GROMACS .gro file of C-alpha atoms in nm:
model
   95
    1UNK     CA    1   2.317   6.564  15.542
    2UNK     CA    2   2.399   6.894  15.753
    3UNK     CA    3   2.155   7.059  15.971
    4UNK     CA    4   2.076   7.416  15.858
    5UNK     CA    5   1.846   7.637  16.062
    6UNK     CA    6   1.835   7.959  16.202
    7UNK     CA    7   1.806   8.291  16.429
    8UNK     CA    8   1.688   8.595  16.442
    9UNK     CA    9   1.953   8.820  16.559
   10UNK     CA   10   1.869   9.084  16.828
   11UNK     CA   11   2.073   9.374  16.634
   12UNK     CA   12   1.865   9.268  16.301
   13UNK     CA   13   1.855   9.023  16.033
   14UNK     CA   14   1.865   8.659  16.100
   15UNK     CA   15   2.201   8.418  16.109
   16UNK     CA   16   2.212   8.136  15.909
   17UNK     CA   17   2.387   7.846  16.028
   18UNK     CA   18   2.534   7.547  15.879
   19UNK     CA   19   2.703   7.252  16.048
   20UNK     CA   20   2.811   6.922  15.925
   21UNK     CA   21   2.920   7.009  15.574
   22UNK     CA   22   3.064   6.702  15.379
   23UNK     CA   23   3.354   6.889  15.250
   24UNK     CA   24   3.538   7.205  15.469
   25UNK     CA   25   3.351   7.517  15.415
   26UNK     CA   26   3.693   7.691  15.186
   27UNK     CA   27   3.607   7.424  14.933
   28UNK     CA   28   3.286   7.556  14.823
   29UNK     CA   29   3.330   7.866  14.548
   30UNK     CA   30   3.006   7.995  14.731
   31UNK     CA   31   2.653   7.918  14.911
   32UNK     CA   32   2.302   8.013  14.861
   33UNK     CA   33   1.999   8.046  15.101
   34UNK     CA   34   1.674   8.155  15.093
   35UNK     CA   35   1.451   8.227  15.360
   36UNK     CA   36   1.038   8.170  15.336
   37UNK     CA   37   0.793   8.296  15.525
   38UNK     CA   38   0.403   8.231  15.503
   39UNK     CA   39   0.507   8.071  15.145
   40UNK     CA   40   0.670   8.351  15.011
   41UNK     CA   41   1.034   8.372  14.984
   42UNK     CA   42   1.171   8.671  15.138
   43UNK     CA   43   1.500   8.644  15.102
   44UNK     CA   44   1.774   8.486  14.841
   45UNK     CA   45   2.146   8.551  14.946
   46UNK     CA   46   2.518   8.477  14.793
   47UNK     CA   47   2.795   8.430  15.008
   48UNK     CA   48   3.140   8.333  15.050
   49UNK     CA   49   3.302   8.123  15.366
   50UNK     CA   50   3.635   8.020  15.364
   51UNK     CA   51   3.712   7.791  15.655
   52UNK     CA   52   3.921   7.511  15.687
   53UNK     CA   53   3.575   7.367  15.921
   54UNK     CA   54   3.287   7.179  15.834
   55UNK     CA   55   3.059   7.418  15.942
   56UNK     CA   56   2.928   7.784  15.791
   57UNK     CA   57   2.790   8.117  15.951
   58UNK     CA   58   2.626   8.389  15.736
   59UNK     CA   59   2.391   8.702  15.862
   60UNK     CA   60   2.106   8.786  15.622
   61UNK     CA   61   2.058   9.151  15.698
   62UNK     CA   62   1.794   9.203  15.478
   63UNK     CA   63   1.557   9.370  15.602
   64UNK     CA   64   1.289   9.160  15.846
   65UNK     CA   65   0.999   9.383  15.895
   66UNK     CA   66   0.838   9.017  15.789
   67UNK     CA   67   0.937   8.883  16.131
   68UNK     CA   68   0.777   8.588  16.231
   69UNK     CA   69   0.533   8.716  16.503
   70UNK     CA   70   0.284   8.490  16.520
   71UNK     CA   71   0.438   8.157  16.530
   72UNK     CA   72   0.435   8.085  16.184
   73UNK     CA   73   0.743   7.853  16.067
   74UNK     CA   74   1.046   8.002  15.854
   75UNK     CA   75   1.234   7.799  15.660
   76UNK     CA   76   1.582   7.832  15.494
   77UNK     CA   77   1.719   7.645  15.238
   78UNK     CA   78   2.078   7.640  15.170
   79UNK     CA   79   2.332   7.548  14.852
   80UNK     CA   80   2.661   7.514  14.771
   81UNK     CA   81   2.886   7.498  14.499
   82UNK     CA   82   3.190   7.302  14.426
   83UNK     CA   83   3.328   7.340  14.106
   84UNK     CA   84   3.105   7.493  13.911
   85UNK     CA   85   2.810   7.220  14.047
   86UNK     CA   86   2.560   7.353  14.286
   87UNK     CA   87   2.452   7.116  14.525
   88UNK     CA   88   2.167   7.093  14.768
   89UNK     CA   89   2.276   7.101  15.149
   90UNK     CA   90   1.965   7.136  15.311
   91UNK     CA   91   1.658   7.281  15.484
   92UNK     CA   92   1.594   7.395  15.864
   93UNK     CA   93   1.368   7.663  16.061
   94UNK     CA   94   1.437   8.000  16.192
   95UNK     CA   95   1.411   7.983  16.607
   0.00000   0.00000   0.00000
């Protein structure tokens, strides 16, 4: 399974990262994520990647006046899609 986690960015929102994808990142029509905090998902994104690696970057840049200041975990969960089938790719924290 790929490892998915997390960063919050210094200029704002936090990048997503996936490595270890079982098929090269261009063969996926799209991804999903979502990002919880506290139990409450802040966050659902679409994007597009199209690289010939088996690996993904994507910036959420919506807002994070949620950020995690007191050591409570964030999670993201990602997706993809290959034709037309959305599959799970997996979970990981924000650091």
């Amino acid at each position: 399974m790929a490892k998915v986690y997390g960063i919050f960015e210094r200029h704002g929102g936090v990048g997503i990262h996936i490595d270890g994808l079982q098929y090269p990142a261009k063969d996926y029509s799209s991804f999903r994520t979502q990002i919880t905090f506290l139990g409450v998902i802040r966050s659902v994104r679409n994007f597009s990647y199209y690289s010939s690696g088996k690996d993904a970057y994507f910036l959420d840049d919506n807002s994070t006046s949620w950020l995690n200041d007191d050591g409570n975990p964030v999670t993201i969960e990602a997706w993809g899609t290959i034709n037309g089938t959305e599959y799970y790719i997996g979970s990981g924290m924000v650091n």
